[in-house]
PDB file of C-alpha atoms and ligand atoms in Angstrom:
ATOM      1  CA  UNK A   1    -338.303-129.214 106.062  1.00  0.00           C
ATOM      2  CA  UNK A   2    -334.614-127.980 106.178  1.00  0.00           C
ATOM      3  CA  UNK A   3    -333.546-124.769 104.952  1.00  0.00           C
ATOM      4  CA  UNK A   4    -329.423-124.973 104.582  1.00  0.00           C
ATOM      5  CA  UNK A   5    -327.588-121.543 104.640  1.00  0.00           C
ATOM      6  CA  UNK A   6    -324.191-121.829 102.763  1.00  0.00           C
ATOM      7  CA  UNK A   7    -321.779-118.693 103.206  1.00  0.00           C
ATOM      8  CA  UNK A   8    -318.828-118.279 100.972  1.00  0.00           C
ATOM      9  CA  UNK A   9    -316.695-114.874 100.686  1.00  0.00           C
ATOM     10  CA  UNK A  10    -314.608-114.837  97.862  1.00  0.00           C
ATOM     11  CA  UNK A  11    -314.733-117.526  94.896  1.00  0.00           C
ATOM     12  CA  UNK A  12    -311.609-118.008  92.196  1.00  0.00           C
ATOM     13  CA  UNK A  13    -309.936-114.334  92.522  1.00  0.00           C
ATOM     14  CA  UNK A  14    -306.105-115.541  93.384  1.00  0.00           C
ATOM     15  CA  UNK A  15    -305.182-113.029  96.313  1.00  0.00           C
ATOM     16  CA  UNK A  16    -303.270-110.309  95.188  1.00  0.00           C
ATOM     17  CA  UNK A  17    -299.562-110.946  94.058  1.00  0.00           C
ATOM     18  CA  UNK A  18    -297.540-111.069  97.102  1.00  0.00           C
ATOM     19  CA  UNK A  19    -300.751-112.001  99.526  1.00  0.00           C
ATOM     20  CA  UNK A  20    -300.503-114.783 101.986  1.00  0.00           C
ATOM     21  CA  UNK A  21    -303.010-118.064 100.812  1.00  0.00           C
ATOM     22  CA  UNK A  22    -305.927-117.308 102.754  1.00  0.00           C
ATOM     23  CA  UNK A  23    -309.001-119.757 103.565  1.00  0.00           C
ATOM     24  CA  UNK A  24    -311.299-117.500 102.376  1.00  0.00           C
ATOM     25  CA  UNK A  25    -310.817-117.979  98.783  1.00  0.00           C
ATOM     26  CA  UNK A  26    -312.410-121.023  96.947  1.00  0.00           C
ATOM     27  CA  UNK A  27    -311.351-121.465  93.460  1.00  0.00           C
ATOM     28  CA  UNK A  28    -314.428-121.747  90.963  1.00  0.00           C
ATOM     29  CA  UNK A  29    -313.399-124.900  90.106  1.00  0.00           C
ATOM     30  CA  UNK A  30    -314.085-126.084  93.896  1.00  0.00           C
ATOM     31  CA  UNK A  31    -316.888-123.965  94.105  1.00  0.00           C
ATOM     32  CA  UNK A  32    -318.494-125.889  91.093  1.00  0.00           C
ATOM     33  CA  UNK A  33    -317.852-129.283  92.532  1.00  0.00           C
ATOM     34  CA  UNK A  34    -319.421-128.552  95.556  1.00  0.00           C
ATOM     35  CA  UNK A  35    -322.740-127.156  93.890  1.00  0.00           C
ATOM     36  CA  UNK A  36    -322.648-130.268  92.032  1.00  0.00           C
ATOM     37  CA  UNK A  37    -322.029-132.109  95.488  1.00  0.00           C
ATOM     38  CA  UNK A  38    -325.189-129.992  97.229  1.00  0.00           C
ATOM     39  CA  UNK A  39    -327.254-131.026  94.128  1.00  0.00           C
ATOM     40  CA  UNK A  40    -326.201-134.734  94.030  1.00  0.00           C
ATOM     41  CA  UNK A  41    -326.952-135.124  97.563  1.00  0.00           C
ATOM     42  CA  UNK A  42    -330.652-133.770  96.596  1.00  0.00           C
ATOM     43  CA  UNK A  43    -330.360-130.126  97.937  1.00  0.00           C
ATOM     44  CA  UNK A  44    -332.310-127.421  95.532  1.00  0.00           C
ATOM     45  CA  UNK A  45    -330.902-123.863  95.261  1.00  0.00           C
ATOM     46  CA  UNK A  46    -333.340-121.335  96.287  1.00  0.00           C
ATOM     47  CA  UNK A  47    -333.973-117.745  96.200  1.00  0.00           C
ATOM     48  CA  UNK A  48    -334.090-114.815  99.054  1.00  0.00           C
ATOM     49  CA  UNK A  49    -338.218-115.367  99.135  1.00  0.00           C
ATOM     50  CA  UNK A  50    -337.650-118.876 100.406  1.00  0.00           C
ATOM     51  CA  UNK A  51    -335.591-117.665 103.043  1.00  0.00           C
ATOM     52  CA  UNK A  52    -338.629-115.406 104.188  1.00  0.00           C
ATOM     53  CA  UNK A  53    -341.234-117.863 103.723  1.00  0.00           C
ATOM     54  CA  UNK A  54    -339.029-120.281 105.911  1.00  0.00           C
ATOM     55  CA  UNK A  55    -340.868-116.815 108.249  1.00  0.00           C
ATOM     56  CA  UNK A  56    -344.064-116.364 107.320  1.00  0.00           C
ATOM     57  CA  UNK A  57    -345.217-119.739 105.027  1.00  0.00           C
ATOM     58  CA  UNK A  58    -342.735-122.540 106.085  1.00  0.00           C
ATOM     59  CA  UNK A  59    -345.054-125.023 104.429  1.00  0.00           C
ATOM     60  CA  UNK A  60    -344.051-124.036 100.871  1.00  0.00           C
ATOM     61  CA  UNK A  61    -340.090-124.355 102.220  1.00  0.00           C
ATOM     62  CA  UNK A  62    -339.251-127.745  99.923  1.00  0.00           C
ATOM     63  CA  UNK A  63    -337.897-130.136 101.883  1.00  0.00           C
ATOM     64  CA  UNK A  64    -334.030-129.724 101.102  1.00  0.00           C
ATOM     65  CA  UNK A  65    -333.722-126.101 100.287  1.00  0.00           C
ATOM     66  CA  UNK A  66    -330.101-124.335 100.065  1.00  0.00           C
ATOM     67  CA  UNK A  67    -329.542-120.550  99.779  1.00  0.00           C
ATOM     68  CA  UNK A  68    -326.177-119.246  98.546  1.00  0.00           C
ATOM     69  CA  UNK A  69    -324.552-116.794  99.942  1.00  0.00           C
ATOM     70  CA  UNK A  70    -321.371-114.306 100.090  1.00  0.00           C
ATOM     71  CA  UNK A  71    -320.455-111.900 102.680  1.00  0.00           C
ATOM     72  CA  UNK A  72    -318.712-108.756 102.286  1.00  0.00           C
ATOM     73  CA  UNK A  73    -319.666-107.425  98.343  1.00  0.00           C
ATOM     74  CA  UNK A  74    -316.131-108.200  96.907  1.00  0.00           C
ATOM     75  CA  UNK A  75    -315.954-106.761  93.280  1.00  0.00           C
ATOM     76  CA  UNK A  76    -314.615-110.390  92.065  1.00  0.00           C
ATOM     77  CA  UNK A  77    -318.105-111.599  92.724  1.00  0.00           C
ATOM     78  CA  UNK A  78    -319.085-110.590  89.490  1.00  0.00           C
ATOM     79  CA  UNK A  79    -316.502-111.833  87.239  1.00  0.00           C
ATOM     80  CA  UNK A  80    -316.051-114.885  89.270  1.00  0.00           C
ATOM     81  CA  UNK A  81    -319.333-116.377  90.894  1.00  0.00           C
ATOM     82  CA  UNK A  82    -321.621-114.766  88.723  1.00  0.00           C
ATOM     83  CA  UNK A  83    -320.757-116.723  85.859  1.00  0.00           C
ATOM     84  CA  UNK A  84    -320.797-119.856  87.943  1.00  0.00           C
ATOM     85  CA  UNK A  85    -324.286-119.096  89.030  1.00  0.00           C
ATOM     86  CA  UNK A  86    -325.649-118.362  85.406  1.00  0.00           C
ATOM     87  CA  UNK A  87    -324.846-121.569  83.737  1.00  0.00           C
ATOM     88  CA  UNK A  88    -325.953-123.372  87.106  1.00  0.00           C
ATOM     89  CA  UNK A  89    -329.214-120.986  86.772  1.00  0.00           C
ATOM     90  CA  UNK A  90    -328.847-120.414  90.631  1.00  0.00           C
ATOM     91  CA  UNK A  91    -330.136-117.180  92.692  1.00  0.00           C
ATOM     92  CA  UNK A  92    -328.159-115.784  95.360  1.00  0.00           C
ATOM     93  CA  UNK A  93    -327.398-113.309  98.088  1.00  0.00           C
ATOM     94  CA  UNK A  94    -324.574-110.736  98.639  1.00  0.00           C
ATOM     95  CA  UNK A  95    -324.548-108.946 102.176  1.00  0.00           C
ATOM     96  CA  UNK A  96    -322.517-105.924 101.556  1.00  0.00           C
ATOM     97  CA  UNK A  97    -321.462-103.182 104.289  1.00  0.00           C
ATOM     98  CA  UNK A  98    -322.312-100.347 103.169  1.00  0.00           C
ATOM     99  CA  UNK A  99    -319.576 -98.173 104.228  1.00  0.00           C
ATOM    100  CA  UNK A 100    -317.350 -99.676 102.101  1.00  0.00           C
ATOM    101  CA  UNK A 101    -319.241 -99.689  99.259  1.00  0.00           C
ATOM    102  CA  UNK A 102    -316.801 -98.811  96.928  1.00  0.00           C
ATOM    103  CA  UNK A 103    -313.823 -99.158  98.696  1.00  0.00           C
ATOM    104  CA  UNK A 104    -312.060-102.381 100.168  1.00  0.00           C
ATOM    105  CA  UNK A 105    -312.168-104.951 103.014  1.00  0.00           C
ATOM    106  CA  UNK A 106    -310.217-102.524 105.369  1.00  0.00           C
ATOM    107  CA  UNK A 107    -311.311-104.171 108.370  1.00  0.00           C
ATOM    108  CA  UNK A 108    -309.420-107.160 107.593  1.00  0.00           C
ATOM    109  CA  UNK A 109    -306.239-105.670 107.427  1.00  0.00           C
ATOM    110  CA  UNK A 110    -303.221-107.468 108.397  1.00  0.00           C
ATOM    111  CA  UNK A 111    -305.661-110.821 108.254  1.00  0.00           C
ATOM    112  CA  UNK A 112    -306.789-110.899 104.884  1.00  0.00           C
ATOM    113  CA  UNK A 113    -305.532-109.319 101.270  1.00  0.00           C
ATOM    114  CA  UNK A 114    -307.055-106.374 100.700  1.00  0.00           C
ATOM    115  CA  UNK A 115    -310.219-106.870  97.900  1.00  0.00           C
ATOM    116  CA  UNK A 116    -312.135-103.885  96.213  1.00  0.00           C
ATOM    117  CA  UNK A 117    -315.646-103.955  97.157  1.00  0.00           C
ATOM    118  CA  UNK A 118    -318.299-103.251  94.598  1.00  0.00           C
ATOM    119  CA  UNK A 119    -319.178 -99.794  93.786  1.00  0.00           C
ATOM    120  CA  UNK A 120    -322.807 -98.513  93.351  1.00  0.00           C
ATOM    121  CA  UNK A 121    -322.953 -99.225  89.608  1.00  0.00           C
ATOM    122  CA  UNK A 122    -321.238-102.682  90.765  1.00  0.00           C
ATOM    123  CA  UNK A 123    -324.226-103.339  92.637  1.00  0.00           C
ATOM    124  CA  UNK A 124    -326.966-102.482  90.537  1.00  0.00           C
ATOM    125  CA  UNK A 125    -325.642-104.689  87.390  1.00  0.00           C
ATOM    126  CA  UNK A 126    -325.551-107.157  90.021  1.00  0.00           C
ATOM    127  CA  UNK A 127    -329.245-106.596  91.506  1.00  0.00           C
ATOM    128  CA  UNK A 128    -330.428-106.618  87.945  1.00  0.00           C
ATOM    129  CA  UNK A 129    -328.609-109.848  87.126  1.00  0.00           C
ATOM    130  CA  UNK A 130    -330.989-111.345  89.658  1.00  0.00           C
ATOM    131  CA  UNK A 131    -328.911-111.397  92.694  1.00  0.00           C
ATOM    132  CA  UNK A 132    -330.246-110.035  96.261  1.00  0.00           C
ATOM    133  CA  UNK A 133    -327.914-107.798  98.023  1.00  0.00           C
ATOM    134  CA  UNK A 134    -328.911-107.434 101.418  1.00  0.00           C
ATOM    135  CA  UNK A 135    -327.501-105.642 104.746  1.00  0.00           C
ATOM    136  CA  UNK A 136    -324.052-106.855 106.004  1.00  0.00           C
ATOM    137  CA  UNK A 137    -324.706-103.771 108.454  1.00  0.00           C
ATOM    138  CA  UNK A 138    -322.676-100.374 107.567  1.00  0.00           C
ATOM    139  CA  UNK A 139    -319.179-100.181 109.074  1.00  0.00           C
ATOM    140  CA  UNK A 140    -318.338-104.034 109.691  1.00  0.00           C
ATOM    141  CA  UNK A 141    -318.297-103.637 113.139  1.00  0.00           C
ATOM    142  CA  UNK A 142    -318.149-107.038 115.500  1.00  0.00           C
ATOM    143  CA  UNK A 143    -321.921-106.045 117.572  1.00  0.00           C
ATOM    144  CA  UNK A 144    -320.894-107.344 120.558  1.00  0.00           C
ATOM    145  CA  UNK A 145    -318.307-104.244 120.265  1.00  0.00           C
ATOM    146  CA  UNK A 146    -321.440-101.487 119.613  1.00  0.00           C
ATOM    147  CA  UNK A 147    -323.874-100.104 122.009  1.00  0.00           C
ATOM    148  CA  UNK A 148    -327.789-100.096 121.433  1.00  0.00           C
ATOM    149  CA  UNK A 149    -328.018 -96.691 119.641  1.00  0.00           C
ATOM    150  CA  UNK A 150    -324.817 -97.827 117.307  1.00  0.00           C
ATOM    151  CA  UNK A 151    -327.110-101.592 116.234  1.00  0.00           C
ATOM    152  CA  UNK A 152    -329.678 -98.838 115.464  1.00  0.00           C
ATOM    153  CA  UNK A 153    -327.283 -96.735 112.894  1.00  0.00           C
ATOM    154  CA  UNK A 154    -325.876 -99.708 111.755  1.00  0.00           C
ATOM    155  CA  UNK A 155    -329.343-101.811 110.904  1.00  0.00           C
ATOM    156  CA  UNK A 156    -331.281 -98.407 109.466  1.00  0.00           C
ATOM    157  CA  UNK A 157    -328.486 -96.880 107.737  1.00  0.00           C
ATOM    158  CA  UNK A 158    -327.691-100.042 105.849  1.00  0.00           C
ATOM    159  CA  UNK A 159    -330.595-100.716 104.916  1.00  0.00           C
ATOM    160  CA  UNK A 160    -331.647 -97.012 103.899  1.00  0.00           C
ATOM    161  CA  UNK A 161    -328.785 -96.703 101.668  1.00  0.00           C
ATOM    162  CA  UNK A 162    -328.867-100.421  99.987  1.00  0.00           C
ATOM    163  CA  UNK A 163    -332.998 -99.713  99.010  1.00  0.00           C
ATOM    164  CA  UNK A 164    -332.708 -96.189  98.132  1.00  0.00           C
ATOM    165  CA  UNK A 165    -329.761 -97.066  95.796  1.00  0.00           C
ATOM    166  CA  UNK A 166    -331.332-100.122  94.365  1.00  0.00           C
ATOM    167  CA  UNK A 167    -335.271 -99.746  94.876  1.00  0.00           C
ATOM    168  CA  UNK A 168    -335.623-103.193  96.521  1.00  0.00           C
ATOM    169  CA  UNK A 169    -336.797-104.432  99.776  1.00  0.00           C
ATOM    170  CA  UNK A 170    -333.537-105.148 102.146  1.00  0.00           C
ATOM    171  CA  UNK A 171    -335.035-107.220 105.570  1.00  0.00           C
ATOM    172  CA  UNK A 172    -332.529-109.387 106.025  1.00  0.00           C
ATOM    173  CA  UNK A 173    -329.051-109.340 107.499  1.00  0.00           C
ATOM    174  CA  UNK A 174    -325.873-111.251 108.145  1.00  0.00           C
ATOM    175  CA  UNK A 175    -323.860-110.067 111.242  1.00  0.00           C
ATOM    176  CA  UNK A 176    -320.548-108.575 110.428  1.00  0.00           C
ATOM    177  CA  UNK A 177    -318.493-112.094 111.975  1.00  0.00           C
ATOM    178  CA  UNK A 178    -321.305-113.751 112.568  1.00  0.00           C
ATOM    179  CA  UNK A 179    -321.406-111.965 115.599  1.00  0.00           C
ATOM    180  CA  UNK A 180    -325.459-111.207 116.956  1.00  0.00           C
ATOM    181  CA  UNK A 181    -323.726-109.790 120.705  1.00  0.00           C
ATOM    182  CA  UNK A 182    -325.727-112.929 121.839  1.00  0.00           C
ATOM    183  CA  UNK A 183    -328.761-111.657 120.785  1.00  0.00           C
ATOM    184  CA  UNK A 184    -329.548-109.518 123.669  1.00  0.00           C
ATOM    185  CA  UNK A 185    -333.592-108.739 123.474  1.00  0.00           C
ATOM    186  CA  UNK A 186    -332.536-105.089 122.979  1.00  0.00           C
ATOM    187  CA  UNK A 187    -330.586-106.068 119.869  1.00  0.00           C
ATOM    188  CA  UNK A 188    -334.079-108.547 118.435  1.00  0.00           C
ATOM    189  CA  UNK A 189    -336.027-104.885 119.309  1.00  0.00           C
ATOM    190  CA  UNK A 190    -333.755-103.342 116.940  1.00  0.00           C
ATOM    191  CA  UNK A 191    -333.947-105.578 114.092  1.00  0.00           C
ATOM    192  CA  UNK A 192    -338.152-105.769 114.584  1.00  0.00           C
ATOM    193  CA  UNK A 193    -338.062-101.732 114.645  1.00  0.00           C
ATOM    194  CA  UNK A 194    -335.509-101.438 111.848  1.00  0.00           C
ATOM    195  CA  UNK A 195    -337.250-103.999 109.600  1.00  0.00           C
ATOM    196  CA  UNK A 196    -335.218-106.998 109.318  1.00  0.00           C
ATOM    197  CA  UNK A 197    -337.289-110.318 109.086  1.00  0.00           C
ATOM    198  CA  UNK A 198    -334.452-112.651 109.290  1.00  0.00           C
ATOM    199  CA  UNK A 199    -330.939-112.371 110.621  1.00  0.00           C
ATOM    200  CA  UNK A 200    -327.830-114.543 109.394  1.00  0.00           C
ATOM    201  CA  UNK A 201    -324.948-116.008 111.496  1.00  0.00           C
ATOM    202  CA  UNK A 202    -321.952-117.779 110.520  1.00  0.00           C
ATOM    203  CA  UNK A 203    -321.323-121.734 111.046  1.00  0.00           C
ATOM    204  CA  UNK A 204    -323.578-124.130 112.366  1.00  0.00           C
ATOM    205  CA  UNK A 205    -325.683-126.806 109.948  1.00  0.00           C
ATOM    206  CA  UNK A 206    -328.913-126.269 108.110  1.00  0.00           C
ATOM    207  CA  UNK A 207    -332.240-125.049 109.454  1.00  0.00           C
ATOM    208  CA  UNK A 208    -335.131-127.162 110.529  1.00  0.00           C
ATOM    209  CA  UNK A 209    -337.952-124.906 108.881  1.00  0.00           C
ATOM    210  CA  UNK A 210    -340.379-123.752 110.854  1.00  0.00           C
ATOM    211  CA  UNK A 211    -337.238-121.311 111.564  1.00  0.00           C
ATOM    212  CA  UNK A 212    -336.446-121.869 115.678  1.00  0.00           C
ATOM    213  CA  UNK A 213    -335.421-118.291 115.548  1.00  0.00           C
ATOM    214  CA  UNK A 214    -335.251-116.155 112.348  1.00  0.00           C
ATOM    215  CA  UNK A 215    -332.826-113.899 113.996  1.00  0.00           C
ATOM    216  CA  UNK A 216    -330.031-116.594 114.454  1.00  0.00           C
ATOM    217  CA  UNK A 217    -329.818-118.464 111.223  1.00  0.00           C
ATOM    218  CA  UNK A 218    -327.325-120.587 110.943  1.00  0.00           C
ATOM    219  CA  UNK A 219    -325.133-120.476 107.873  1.00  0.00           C
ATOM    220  CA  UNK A 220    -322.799-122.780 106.672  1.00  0.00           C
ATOM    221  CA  UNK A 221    -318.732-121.731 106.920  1.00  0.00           C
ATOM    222  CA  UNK A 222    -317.494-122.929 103.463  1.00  0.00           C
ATOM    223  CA  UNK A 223    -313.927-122.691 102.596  1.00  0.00           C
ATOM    224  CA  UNK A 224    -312.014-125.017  99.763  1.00  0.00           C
ATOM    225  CA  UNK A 225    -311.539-127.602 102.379  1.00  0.00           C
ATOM    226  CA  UNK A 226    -314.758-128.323 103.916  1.00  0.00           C
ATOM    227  CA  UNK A 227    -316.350-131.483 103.915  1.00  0.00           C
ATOM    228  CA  UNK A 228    -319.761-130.341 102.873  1.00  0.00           C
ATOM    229  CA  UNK A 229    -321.584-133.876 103.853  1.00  0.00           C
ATOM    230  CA  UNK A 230    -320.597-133.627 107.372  1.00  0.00           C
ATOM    231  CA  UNK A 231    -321.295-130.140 107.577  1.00  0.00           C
ATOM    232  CA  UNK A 232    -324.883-131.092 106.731  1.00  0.00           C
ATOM    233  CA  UNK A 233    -325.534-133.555 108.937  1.00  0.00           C
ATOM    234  CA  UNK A 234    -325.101-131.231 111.682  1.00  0.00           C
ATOM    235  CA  UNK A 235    -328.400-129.694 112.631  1.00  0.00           C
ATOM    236  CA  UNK A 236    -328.527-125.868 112.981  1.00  0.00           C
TER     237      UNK A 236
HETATM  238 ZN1   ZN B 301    -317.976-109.870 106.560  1.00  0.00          ZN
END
């Protein structure tokens, strides 16, 4: 069984007037070509519970599964991929830092135009439209920049804030970067204690399911260019 990550950030939004092109956007148009490339080759979209079975019941993992995601929470999401999703009937998963909830991507500045991030009541028409937002820890921090006690604000405050707002489980996590600090033990100690079941990188192939380590999934880095059959014929 193979369990294929893909990570996306921002789908169709143009950046801002007077923005630099930026790889990070992938126009919906692209973005529906290469759903309809992930289906042709025989991958099925699946849900946030397949990505924790792939934990605790790999057997019922089908054989090709791919989970969509998108990092940061930008507000376009909703007016952009949502749509895309609906008539494709597809579930997905937003990882949103929670600091900027709200605000905008200022941790990107001077690399990437600056893009509101969804507000509270952003999220929860979001959560109730079916998607899973999950922990893209607080601040956006790279880990390998934090110390022990700072993983621990960042993994429990996320997640506190994300289910208190929205009354839902949050146990899973995609490192601001992709960055896991090289997954110290320390750092997996952290995640058991703070109640994350499975932790998301960024690049690398699909997932041979059993997971070989649910802390260092391996997502796949999709931008308007990429060449989507290669990228699965890597292994994770
Ligand atoms: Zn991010």
């Amino acid at each position: 069984m193979t369990l294929a990550v893909a990570s996306y950030h921002k789908i169709g939004a143009e950046p801002p007037p007077g923005n630099w092109e930026s790889w990070y956007y992938v126009s919906e148009l692209v973005f529906e070509r290469q759903l309809e490339e992930f289906a042709s080759a025989g991958w099925t979209v699946v849900g946030v519970d397949t990505l924790r079975a792939a934990v605790d019941a790999p057997e019922s993992v089908p054989s090709k599964a791919l989970l969509l995601t998108f990092d940061d929470g930008y507000r376009s999401f909703g007016s952009t991929a949502l749509p895309v999703l609906q008539r494709f009937d597809y579930p997905a998963v937003l990882f949103v830092p929670t600091d900027h909830i709200g605000g905008s991507n200022v941790w990107d500045r001077d690399e990437e135009p600056e893009e509101a991030i969804c507000d509270w009541g952003d999220l929860r028409y979001l959560h109730e439209s079916g998607i899973a937002i999950q922990s893209h820890a607080a601040s956006h921090r790279a880990f390998s920049q934090l110390s022990s006690d700072e993983w621990r604000e960042e993994l429990y405050g996320s997640r506190c804030r994300l289910e208190d707002q929205l009354c839902s489980p949050v146990d899973i996590i995609a490192y601001p970067y992709g960055d896991d600090a090289a997954m110290p033990e320390d750092l997996r100690v952290a995640l058991a204690n703070a109640g994350y079941r499975v932790g998301c990188l960024y690049g690398g192939g699909p997932n041979s399911v059993p997971l070989v380590d649910q802390y260092r999934v391996s997502r796949l880095a999709l931008g308007p260019d990429s060449d989507i059959s290669m990228m699965l014929a890597q292994s994770g």
